[in-house]
PDB file of C-alpha atoms in Angstrom:
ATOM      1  CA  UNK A 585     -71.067 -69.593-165.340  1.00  0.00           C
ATOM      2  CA  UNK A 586     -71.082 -72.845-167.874  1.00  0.00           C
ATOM      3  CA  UNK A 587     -68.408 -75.011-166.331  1.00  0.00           C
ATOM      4  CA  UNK A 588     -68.227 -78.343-166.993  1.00  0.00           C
ATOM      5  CA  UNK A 589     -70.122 -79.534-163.892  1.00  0.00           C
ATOM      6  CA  UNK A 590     -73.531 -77.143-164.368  1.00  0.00           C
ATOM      7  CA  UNK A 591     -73.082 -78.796-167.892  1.00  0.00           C
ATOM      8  CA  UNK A 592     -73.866 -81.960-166.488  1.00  0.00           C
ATOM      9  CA  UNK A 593     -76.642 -80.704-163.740  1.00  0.00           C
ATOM     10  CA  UNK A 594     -78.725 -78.984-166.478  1.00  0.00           C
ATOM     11  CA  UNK A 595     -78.563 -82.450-168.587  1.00  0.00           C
ATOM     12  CA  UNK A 596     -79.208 -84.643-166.098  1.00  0.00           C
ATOM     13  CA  UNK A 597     -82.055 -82.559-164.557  1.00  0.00           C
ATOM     14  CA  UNK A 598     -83.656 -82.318-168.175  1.00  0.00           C
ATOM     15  CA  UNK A 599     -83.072 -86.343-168.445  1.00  0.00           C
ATOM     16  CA  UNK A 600     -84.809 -86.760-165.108  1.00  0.00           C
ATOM     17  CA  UNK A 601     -87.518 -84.846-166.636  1.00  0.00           C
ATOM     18  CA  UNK A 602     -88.105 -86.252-169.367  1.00  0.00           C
ATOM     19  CA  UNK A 603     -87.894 -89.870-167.579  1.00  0.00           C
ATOM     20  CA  UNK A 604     -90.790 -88.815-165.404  1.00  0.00           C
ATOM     21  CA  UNK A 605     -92.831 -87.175-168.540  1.00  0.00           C
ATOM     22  CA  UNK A 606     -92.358 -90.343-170.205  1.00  0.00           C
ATOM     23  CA  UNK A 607     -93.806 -92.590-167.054  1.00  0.00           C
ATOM     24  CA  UNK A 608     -96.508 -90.422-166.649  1.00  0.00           C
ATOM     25  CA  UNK A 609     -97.694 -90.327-169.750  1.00  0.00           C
ATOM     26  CA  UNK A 610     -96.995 -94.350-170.108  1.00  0.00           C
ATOM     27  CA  UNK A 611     -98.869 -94.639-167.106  1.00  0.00           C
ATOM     28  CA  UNK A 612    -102.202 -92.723-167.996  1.00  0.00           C
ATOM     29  CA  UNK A 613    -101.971 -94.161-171.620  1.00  0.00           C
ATOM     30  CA  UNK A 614    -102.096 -97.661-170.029  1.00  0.00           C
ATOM     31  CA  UNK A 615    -104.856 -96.627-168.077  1.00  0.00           C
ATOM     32  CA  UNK A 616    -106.748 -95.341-171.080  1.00  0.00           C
ATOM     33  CA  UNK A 617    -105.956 -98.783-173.035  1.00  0.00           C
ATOM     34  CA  UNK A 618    -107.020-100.863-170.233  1.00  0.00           C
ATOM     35  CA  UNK A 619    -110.615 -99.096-170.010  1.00  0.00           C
ATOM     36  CA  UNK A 620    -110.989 -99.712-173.632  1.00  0.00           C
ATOM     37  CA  UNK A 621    -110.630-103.069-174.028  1.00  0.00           C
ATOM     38  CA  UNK A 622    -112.573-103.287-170.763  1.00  0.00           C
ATOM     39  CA  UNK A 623    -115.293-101.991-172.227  1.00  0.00           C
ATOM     40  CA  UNK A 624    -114.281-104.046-175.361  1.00  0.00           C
ATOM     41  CA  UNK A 625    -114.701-107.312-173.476  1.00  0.00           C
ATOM     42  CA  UNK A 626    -118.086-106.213-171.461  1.00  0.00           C
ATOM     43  CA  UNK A 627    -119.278-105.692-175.251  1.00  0.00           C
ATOM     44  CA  UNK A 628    -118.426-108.805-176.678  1.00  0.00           C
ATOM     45  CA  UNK A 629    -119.340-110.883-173.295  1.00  0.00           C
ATOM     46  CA  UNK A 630    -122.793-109.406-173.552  1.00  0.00           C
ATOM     47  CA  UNK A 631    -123.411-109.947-177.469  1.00  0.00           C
ATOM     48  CA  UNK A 632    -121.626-113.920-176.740  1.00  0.00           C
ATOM     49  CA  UNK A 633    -124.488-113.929-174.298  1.00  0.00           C
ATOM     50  CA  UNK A 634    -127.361-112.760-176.052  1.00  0.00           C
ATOM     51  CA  UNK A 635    -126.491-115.480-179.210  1.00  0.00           C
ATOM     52  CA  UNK A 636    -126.275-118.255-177.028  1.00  0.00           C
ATOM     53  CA  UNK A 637    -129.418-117.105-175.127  1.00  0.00           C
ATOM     54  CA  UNK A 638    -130.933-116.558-179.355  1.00  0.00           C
ATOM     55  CA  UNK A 639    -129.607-120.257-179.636  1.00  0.00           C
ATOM     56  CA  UNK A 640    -131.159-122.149-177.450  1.00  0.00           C
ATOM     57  CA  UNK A 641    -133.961-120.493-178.626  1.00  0.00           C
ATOM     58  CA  UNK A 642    -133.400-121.724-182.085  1.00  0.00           C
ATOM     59  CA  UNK A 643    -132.568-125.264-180.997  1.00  0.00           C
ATOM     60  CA  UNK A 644    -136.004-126.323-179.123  1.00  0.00           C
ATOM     61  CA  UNK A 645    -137.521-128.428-182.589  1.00  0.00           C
ATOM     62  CA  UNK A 646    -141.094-127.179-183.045  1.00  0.00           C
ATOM     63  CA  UNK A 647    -143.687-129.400-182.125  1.00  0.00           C
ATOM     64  CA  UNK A 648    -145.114-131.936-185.128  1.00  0.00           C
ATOM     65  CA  UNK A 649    -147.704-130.282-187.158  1.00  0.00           C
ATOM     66  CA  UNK A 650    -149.752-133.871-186.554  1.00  0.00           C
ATOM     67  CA  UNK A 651    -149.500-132.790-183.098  1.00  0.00           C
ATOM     68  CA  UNK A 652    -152.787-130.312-182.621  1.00  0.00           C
ATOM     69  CA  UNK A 653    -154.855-133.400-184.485  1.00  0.00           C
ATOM     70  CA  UNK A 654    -154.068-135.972-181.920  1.00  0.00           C
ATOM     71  CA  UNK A 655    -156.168-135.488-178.352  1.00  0.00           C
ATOM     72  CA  UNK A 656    -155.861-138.110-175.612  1.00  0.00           C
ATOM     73  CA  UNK A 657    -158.748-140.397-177.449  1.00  0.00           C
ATOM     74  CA  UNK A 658    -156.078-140.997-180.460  1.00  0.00           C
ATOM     75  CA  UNK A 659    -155.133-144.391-180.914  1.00  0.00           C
ATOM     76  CA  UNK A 660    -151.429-145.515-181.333  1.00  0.00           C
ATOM     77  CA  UNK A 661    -152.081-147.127-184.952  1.00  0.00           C
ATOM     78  CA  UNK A 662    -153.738-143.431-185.890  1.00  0.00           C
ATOM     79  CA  UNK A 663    -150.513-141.883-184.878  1.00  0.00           C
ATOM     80  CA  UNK A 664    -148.420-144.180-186.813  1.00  0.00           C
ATOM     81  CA  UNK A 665    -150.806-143.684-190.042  1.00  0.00           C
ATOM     82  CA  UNK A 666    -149.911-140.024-189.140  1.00  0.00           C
ATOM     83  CA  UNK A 667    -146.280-140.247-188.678  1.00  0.00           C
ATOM     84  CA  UNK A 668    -146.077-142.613-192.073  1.00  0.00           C
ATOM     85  CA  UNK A 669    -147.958-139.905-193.938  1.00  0.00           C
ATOM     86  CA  UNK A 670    -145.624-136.821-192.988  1.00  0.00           C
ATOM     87  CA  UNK A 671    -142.637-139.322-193.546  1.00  0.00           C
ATOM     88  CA  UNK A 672    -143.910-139.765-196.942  1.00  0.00           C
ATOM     89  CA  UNK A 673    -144.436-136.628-197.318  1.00  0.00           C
ATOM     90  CA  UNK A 674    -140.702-135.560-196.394  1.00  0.00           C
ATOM     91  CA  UNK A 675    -139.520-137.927-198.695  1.00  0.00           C
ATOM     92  CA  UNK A 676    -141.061-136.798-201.750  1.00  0.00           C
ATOM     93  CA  UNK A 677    -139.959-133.481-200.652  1.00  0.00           C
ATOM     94  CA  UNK A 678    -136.845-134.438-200.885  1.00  0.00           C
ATOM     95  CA  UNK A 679    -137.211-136.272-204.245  1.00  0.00           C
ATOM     96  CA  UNK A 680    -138.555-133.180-205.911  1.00  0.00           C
ATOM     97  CA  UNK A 681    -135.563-131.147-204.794  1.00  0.00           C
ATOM     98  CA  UNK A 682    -133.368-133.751-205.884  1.00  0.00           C
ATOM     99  CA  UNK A 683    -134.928-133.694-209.374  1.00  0.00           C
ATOM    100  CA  UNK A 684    -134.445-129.518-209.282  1.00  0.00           C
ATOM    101  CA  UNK A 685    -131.494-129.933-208.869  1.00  0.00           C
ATOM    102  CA  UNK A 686    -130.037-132.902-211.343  1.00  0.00           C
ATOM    103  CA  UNK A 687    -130.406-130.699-214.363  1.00  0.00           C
ATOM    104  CA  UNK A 688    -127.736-129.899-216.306  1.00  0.00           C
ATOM    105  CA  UNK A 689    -125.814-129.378-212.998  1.00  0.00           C
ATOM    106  CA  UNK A 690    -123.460-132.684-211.672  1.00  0.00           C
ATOM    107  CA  UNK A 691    -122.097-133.022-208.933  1.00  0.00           C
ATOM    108  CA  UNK A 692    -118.556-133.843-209.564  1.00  0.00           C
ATOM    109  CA  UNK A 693    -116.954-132.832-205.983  1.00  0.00           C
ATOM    110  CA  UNK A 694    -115.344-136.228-205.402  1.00  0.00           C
ATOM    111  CA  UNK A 695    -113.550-136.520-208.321  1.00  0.00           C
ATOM    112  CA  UNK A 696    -111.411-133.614-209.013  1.00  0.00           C
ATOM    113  CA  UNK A 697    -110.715-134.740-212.706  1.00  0.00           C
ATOM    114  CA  UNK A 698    -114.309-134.993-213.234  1.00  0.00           C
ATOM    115  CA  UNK A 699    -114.913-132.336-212.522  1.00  0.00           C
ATOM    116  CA  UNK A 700    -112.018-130.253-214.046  1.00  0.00           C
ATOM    117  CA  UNK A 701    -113.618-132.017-217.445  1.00  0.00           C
ATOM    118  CA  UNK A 702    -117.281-129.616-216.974  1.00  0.00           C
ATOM    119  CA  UNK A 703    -114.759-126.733-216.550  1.00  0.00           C
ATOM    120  CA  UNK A 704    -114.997-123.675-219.431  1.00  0.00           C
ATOM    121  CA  UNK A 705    -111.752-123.323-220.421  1.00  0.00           C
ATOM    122  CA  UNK A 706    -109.138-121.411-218.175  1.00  0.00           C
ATOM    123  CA  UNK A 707    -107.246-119.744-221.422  1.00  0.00           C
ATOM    124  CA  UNK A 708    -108.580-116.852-223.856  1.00  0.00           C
ATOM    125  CA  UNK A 709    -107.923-118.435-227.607  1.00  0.00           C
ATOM    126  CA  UNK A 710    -106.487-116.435-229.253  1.00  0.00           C
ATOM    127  CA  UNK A 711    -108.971-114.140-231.992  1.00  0.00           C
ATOM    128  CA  UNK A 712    -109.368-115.418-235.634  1.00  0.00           C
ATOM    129  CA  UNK A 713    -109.568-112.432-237.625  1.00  0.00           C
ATOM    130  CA  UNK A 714    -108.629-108.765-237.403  1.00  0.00           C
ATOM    131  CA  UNK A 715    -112.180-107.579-236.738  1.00  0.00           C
ATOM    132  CA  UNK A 716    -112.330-110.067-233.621  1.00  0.00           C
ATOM    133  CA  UNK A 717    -108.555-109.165-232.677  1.00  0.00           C
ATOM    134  CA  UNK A 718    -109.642-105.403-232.333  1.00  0.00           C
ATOM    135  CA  UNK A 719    -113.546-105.955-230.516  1.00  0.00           C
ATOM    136  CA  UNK A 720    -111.225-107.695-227.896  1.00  0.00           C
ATOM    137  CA  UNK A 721    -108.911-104.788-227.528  1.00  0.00           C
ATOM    138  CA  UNK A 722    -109.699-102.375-224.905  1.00  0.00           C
ATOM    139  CA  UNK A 723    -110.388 -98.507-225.063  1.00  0.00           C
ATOM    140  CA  UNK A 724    -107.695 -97.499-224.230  1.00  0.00           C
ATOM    141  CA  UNK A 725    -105.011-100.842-225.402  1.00  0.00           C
ATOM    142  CA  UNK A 726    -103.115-100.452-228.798  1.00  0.00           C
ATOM    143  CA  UNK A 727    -103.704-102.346-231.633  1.00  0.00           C
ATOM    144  CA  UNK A 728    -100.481-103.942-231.811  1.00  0.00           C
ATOM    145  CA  UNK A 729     -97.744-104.574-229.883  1.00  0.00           C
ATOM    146  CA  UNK A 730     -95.133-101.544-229.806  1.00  0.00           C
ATOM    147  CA  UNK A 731     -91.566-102.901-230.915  1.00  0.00           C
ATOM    148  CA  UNK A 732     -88.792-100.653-230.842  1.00  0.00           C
ATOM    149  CA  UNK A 733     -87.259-100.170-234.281  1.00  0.00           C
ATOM    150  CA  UNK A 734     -83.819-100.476-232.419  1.00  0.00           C
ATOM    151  CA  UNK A 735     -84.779-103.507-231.411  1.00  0.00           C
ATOM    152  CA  UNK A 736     -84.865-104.979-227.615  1.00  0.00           C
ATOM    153  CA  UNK A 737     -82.364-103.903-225.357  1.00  0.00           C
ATOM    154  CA  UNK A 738     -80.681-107.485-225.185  1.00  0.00           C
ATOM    155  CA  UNK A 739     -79.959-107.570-229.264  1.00  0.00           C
TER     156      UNK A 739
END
């Protein structure tokens, strides 16, 4: 018989159900998450590890290329005429690129309004004649501006 009190048995049993569907299912989801970013982390420790192991790798400076040409009957003033020579030699590296690269090109970057002068201009300017108004005009864009000949909606 539905009375009032089996009512509130069959509701509260399906609540208490439901509760415990939902903390199970919290539960193993949890679980699931936590393995991911488990694994997640293990992945990303690893790869951290094998750059920094790349790095230091990358750091050590290769040895001079004047070293192979000095043995241990090399006197100190042949090393310096050595050492001058790939100095030189560095520098007028260094010249050359800077020569490549003062072209046309400035280097305005620590003046803003220097460089805002070398600038093309930001706006379009505005066609001359028809021919150049419609070359400008896309495919699919119309010719003219449509205006209403009931005017705006404001008038």
């Amino acid at each position: 018989m539905n009375t009032i009190k089996s009512t509130w048995i069959g509701w509260g049993a399906l609540c208490v159900a439901g509760g415990g569907a939902y903390y199970f299912a919290k539960r193993s989801i949890n679980a699931d998450r936590l393995t991911r970013f488990d694994a997640t982390q293990k992945r990303k420790d690893e790869m951290a590890k094998a750059e920094a192991s790349a790095r230091v790798w990358t750091q050590i400076p290769p040895s001079p290329p004047w070293r192979d040409r000095i043995d241990s009957r090399a006197s100190l003033t042949d090393i310096w005429y050595w050492l001058k020579a790939a100095a030189e030699q560095s520098k007028a590296a260094v010249a050359r690129a800077g020569q490549l690269n003062s072209g046309s090109q400035k280097d305005d970057a620590y003046s803003p309004s220097e460089e805002l002068g070398h600038d093309p201009a930001p706006t379009r300017h505005e066609p001359d004649t028809d021919a150049q108004r419609l070359a400008e005009k896309g495919k699919y864009e119309a010719a003219e501006v449509f205006r209403s000949r009931k005017g705006d909606r404001f008038s």
